[in-house]
Short mmCIF file of C-alpha atoms in Angstrom, two decimals:
data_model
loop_
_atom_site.label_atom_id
_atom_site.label_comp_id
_atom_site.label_asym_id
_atom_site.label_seq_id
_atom_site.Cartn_x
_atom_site.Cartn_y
_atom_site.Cartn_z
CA UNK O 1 3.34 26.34 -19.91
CA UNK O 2 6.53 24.25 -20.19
CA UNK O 3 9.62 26.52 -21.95
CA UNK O 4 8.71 28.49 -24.55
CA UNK O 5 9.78 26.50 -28.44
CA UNK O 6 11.36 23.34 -26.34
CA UNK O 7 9.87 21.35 -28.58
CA UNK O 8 11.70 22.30 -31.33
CA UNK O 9 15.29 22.00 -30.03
CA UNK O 10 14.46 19.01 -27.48
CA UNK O 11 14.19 15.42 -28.59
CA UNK O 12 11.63 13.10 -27.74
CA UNK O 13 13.04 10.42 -25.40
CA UNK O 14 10.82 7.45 -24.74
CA UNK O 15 11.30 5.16 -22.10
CA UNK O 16 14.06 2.78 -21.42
CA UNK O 17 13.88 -1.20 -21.38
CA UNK O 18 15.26 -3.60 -19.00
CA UNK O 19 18.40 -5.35 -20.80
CA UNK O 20 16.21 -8.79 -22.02
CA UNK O 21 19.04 -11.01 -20.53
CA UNK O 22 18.34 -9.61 -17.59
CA UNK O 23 14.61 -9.76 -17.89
CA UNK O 24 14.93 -13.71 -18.55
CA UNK O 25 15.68 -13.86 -15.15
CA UNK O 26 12.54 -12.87 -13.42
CA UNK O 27 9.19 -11.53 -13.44
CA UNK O 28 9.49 -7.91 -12.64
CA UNK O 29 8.54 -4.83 -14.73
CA UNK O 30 10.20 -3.77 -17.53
CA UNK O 31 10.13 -0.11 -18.16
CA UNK O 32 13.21 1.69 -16.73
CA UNK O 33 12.04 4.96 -15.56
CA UNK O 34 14.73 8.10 -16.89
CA UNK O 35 16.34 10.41 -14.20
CA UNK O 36 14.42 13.89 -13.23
CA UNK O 37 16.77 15.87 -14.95
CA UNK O 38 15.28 14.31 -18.46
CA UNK O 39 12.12 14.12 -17.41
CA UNK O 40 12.13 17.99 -16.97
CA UNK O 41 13.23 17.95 -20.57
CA UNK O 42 10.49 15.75 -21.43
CA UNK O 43 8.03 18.34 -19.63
CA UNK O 44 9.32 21.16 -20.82
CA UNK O 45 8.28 20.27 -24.75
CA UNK O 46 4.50 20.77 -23.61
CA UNK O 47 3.85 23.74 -25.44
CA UNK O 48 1.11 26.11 -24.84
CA UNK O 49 -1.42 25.19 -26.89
CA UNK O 50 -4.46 27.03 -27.60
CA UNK O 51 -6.60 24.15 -27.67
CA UNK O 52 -4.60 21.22 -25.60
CA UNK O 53 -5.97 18.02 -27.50
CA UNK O 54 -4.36 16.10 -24.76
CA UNK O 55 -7.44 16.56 -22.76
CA UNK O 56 -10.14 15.29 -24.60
CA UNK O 57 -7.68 12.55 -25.60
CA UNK O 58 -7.10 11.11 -21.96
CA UNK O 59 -10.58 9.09 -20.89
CA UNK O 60 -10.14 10.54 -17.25
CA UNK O 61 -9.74 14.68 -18.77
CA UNK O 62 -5.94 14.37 -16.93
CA UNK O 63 -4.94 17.71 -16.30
CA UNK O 64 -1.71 17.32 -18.69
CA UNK O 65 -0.36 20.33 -19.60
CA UNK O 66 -0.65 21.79 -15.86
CA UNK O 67 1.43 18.79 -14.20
CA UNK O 68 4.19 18.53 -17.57
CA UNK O 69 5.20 22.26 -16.55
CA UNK O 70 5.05 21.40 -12.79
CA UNK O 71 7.64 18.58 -13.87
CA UNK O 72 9.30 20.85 -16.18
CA UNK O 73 9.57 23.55 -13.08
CA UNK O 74 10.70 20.89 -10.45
CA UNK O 75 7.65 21.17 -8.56
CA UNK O 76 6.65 17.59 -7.91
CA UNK O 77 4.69 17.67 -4.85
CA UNK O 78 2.34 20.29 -6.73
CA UNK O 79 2.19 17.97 -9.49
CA UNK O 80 0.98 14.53 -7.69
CA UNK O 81 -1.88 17.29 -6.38
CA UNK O 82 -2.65 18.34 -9.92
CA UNK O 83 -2.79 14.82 -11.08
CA UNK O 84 -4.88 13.14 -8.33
CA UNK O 85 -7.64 15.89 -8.99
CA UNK O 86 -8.87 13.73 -12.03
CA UNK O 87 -7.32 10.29 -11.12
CA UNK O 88 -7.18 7.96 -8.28
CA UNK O 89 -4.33 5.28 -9.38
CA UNK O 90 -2.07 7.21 -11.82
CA UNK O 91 0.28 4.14 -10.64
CA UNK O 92 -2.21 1.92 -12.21
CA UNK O 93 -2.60 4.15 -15.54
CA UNK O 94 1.01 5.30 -15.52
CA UNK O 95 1.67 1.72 -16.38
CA UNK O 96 -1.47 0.10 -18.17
CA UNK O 97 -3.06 3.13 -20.27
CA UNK O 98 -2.28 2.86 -23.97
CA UNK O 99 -2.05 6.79 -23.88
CA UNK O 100 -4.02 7.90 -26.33
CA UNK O 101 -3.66 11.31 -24.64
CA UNK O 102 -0.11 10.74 -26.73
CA UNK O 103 -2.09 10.28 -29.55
CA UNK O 104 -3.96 13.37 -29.04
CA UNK O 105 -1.08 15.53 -28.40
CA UNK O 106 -0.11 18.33 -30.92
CA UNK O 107 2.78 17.46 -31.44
CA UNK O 108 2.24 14.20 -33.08
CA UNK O 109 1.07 16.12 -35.99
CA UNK O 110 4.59 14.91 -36.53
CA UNK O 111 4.33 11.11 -36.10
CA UNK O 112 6.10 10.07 -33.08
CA UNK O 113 7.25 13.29 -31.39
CA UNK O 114 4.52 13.69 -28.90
CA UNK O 115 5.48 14.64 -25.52
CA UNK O 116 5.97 11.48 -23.30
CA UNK O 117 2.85 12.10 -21.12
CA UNK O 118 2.52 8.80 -19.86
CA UNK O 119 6.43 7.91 -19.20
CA UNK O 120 6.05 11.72 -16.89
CA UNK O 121 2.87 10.82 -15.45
CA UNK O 122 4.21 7.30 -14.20
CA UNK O 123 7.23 9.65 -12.57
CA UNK O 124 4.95 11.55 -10.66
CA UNK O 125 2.94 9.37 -8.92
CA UNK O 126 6.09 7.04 -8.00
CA UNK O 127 8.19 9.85 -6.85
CA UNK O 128 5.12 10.50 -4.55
CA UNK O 129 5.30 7.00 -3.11
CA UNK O 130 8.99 7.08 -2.43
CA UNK O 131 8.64 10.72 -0.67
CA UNK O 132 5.27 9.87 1.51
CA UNK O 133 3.40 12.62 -0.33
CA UNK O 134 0.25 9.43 -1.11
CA UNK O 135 -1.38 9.14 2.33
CA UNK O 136 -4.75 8.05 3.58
CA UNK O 137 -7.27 10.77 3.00
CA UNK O 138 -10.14 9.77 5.87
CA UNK O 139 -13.07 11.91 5.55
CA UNK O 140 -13.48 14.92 8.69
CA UNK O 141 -17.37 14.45 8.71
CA UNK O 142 -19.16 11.26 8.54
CA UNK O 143 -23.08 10.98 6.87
CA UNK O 144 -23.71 7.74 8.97
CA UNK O 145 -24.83 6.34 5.10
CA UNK O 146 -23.60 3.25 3.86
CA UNK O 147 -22.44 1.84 0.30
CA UNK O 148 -21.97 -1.25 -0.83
CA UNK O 149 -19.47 -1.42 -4.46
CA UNK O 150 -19.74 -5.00 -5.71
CA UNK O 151 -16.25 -5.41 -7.56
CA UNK O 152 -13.15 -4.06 -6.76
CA UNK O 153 -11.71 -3.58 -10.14
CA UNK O 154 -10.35 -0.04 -11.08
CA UNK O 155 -13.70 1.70 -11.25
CA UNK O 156 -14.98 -0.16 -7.76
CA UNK O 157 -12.13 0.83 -6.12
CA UNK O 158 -12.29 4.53 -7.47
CA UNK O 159 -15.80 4.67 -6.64
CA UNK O 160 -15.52 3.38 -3.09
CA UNK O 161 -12.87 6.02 -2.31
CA UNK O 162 -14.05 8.93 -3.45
CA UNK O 163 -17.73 7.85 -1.60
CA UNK O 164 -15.42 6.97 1.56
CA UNK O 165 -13.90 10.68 1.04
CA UNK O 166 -17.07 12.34 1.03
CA UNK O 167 -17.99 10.53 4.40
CA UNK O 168 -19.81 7.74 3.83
CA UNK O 169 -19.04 4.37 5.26
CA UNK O 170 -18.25 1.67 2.33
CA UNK O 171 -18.16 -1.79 1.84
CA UNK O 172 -16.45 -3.24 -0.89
CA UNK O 173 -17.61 -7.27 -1.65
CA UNK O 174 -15.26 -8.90 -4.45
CA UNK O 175 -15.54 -13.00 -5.50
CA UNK O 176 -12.25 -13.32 -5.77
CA UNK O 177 -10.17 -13.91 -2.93
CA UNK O 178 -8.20 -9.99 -3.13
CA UNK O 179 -8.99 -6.82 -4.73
CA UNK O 180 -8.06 -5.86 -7.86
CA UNK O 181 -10.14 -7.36 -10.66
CA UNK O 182 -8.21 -7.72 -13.85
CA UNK O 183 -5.75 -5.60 -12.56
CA UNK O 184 -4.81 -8.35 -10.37
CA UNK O 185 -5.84 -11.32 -12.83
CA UNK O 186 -5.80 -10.50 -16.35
CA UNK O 187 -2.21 -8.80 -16.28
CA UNK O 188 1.54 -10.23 -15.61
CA UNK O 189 3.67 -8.71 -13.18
CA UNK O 190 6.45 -7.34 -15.60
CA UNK O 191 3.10 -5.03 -17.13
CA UNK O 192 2.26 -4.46 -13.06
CA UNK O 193 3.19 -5.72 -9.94
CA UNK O 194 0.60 -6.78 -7.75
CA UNK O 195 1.38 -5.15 -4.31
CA UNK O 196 0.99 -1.77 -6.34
CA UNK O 197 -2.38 -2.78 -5.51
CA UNK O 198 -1.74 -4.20 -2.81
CA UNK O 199 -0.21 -0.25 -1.40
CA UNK O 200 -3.76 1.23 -2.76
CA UNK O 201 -6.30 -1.31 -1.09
CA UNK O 202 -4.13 0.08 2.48
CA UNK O 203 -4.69 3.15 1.95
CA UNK O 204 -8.64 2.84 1.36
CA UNK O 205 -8.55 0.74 4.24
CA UNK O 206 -7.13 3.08 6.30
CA UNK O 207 -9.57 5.79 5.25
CA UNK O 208 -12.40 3.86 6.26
CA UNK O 209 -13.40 1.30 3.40
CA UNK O 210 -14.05 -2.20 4.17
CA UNK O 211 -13.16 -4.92 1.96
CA UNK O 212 -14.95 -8.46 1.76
CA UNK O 213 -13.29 -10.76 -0.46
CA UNK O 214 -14.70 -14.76 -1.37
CA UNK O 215 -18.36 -13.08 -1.15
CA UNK O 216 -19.98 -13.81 -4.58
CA UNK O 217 -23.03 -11.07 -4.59
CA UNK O 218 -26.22 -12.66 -6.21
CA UNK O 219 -24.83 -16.41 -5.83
CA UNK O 220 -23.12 -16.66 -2.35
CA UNK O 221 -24.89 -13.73 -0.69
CA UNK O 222 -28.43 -12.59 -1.64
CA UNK O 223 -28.91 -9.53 -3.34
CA UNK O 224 -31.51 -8.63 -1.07
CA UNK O 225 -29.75 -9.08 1.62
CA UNK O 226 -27.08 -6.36 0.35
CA UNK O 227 -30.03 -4.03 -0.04
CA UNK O 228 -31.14 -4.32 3.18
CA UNK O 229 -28.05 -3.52 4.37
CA UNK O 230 -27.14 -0.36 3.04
CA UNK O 231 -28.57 2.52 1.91
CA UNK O 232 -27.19 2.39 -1.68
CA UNK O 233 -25.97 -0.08 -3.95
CA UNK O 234 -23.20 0.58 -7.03
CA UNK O 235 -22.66 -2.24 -9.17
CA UNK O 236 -18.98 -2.24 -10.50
CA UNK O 237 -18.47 -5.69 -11.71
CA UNK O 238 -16.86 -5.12 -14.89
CA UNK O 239 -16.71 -7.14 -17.96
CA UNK O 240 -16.23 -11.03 -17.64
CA UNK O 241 -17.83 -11.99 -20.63
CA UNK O 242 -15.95 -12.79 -23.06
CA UNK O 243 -16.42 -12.14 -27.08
CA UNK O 244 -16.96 -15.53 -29.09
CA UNK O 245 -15.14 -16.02 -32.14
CA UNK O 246 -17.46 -17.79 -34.65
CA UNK O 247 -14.52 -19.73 -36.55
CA UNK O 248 -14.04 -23.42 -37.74
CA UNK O 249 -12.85 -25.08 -34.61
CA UNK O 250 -13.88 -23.26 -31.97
CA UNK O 251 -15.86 -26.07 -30.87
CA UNK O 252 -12.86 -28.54 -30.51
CA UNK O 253 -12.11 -30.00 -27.73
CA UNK O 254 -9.52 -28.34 -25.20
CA UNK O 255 -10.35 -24.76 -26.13
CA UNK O 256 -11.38 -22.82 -23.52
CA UNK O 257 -11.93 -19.01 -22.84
CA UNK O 258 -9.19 -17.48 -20.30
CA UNK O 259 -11.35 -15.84 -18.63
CA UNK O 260 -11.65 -19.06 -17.05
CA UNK O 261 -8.27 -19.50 -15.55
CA UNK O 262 -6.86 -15.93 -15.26
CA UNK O 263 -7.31 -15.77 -10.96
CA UNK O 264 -5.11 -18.95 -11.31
CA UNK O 265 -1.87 -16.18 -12.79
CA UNK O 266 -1.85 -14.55 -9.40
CA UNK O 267 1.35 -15.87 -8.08
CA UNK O 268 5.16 -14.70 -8.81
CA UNK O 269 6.72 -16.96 -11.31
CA UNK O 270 10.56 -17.58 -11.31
CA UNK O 271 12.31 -18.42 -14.94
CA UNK O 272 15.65 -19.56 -14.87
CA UNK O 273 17.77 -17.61 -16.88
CA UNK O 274 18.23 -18.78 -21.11
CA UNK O 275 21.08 -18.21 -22.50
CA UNK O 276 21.26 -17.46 -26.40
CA UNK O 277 23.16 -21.23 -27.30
CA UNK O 278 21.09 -23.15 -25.56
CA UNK O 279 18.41 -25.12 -27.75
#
C-alpha cells in the first residue's frame, strides 16, 4: 500500500490557490488542482497501516488507502471504481467535505502532515470526467416498483440512484425550481460550480430517474396523493430550519435568517476586477 517509508522522505504538498488578482475577476473555483506526477507523490505517503484511521474518519467509510496506492501506481480508471463503491458524487465531496478523514489519518500524529486525501480524491473523480470513465449506469432488470425521494439534496439524489440502479423506477419531486438542495443554494460557485450538478442530475436522468422540480410535497401536492402513487415513499428533505440565536437584538428590525434568500444566489455573478490603489 503506497511505497514503502514515502512518508518519511516525501513532503506534504497541499493544494494550490488561484493568484487572488486573478480571482477578483470572476466567480470560478479556487483550488488549482497539482499535476499527476505529484499527486502520485501525494499517494504514495499512504502507508500501510495496521489499523487505517482514515476509515472510520470519512462519514461515507471511503475506501482510502486502496484508491491513494491506485493513484500512487498510475492506475486511475481502477481508482474512480474503488471510490464510487462507497460514494456517489466524490465531485461534490472532493470539493465540500471538511476531510476529517485528514484528521483521522496517521500521519497527523504529526500536526499537518497527513496525506492529502481529499486534494487526491478530487483528482480522481475529475480525471474520470475528462476521460468518459463516469457514464450512466441504467439498471439490466426492472422490478416495475416505484419510488418517490422528496428532495434532491445530496442524500435524495444518492438515494434515488442507487434505487434507480437496483431497478426500480424513481421520481424525484424538489420545491425549488432545479436539483441540488444546498448544494445548489447554500454554496458560491468559487466553493462549487453549479453545472457539476448540473453533469450528475444527466446522468440519473439518463439511467432512468425522473425529476419534478416547483412541486412542493405536503403544500402544493398532497401527500396522499404521492402515496397513492408509488409503492414507497423516502423523505430526503434535509435541514431548513435554522438554529435561533437568543441574543440582544435579534428581534430588530431587518434581520432575517438566510435561509430565506439563499435560492435567490443561484445565478453567476461577474466582479470587475479591484486593483490594490483603488479606495
Amino acid at each position: 500500500m503506497g511505497e514503502l517509508g514515502a512518508f518519511l522522505k516525501i513532503e506534504r504538498h497541499g493544494v494550490h490557490y488561484r493568484d487572488a488578482q486573478e480571482r477578483l475577476t470572476d466567480y470560478e473555483e479556487f483550488l488549482v488542482e497539482r499535476p499527476p506526477e505529484e499527486l502520485a507523490e501525494q499517494g504514495a505517503r499512504c502507508m500501510e497501516c495496521g489499523v487505517p484511521f482514515c476509515h472510520s474518519g470519512c462519514p461515507v467509510n471511503n475506501l482510502i488507502p486502496d484508491w491513494n496506492d491506485l493513484v500512487y501506481r498510475d492506475r486511475w480508471q481502477e481508482a474512480i471504481e474503488q471510490l464510487h463503491r462507497t460514494n456517489n458524487f466524490p465531485d461534490f465531496t472532493g470539493r465540500l467535505c471538511p476531510a476529517p478523514c485528514e484528521a483521522a489519518c496517521v500521519l497527523e500524529i504529526r500536526e499537518g502532515e497527513a496525506v492529502t486525501i481529499k486534494q487526491i480524491e478530487l483528482a480522481i473523480i475529475n480525471r474520470a470526467w475528462d476521460e468518459g470513465w463516469v457514464v450512466p449506469q441504467p439498471a439490466a432488470i426492472r422490478t416495475g416498483r416505484t419510488v418517490a425521494v422528496v428532495g434532491s439534496g445530496p442524500a435524495g439524489m444518492a438515494c434515488a440512484q442507487q434505487l434507480a440502479r437496483a431497478g426500480h423506477d424513481v421520481h424525484v419531486y424538489e420545491k425549488q425550481a432545479k436539483a441540488g438542495g444546498l448544494l445548489r443554494y447554500g454554496i458560491p460557485d468559487f466553493k462549487m460550480e453549479k453545472q457539476l450538478i448540473d453533469r450528475r442530475v444527466g446522468q440519473m436522468s439518463e439511467e432512468g430517474i425522473t425529476f419534478h422540480y416547483n412541486i412542493n410535497v405536503g403544500v402544493s401536492m398532497p401527500v396522499d396523493q404521492l402515496v397513492a402513487e408509488h409503492d414507497a415513499v423516502v423523505l430526503a428533505g434535509g435541514s431548513e430550519k435554522p438554529r435561533d440565536l437568543t441574543i440582544s437584538g435579534r428581534d430588530l428590525q431587518g434581520i432575517h435568517f438566510a435561509m430565506d434568500f439563499l435560492p435567490q444566489q443561484n445565478r453567476r455573478v461577474s466582479y470587475e476586477p479591484v486593483t490594490a490603489n483603488e479606495p
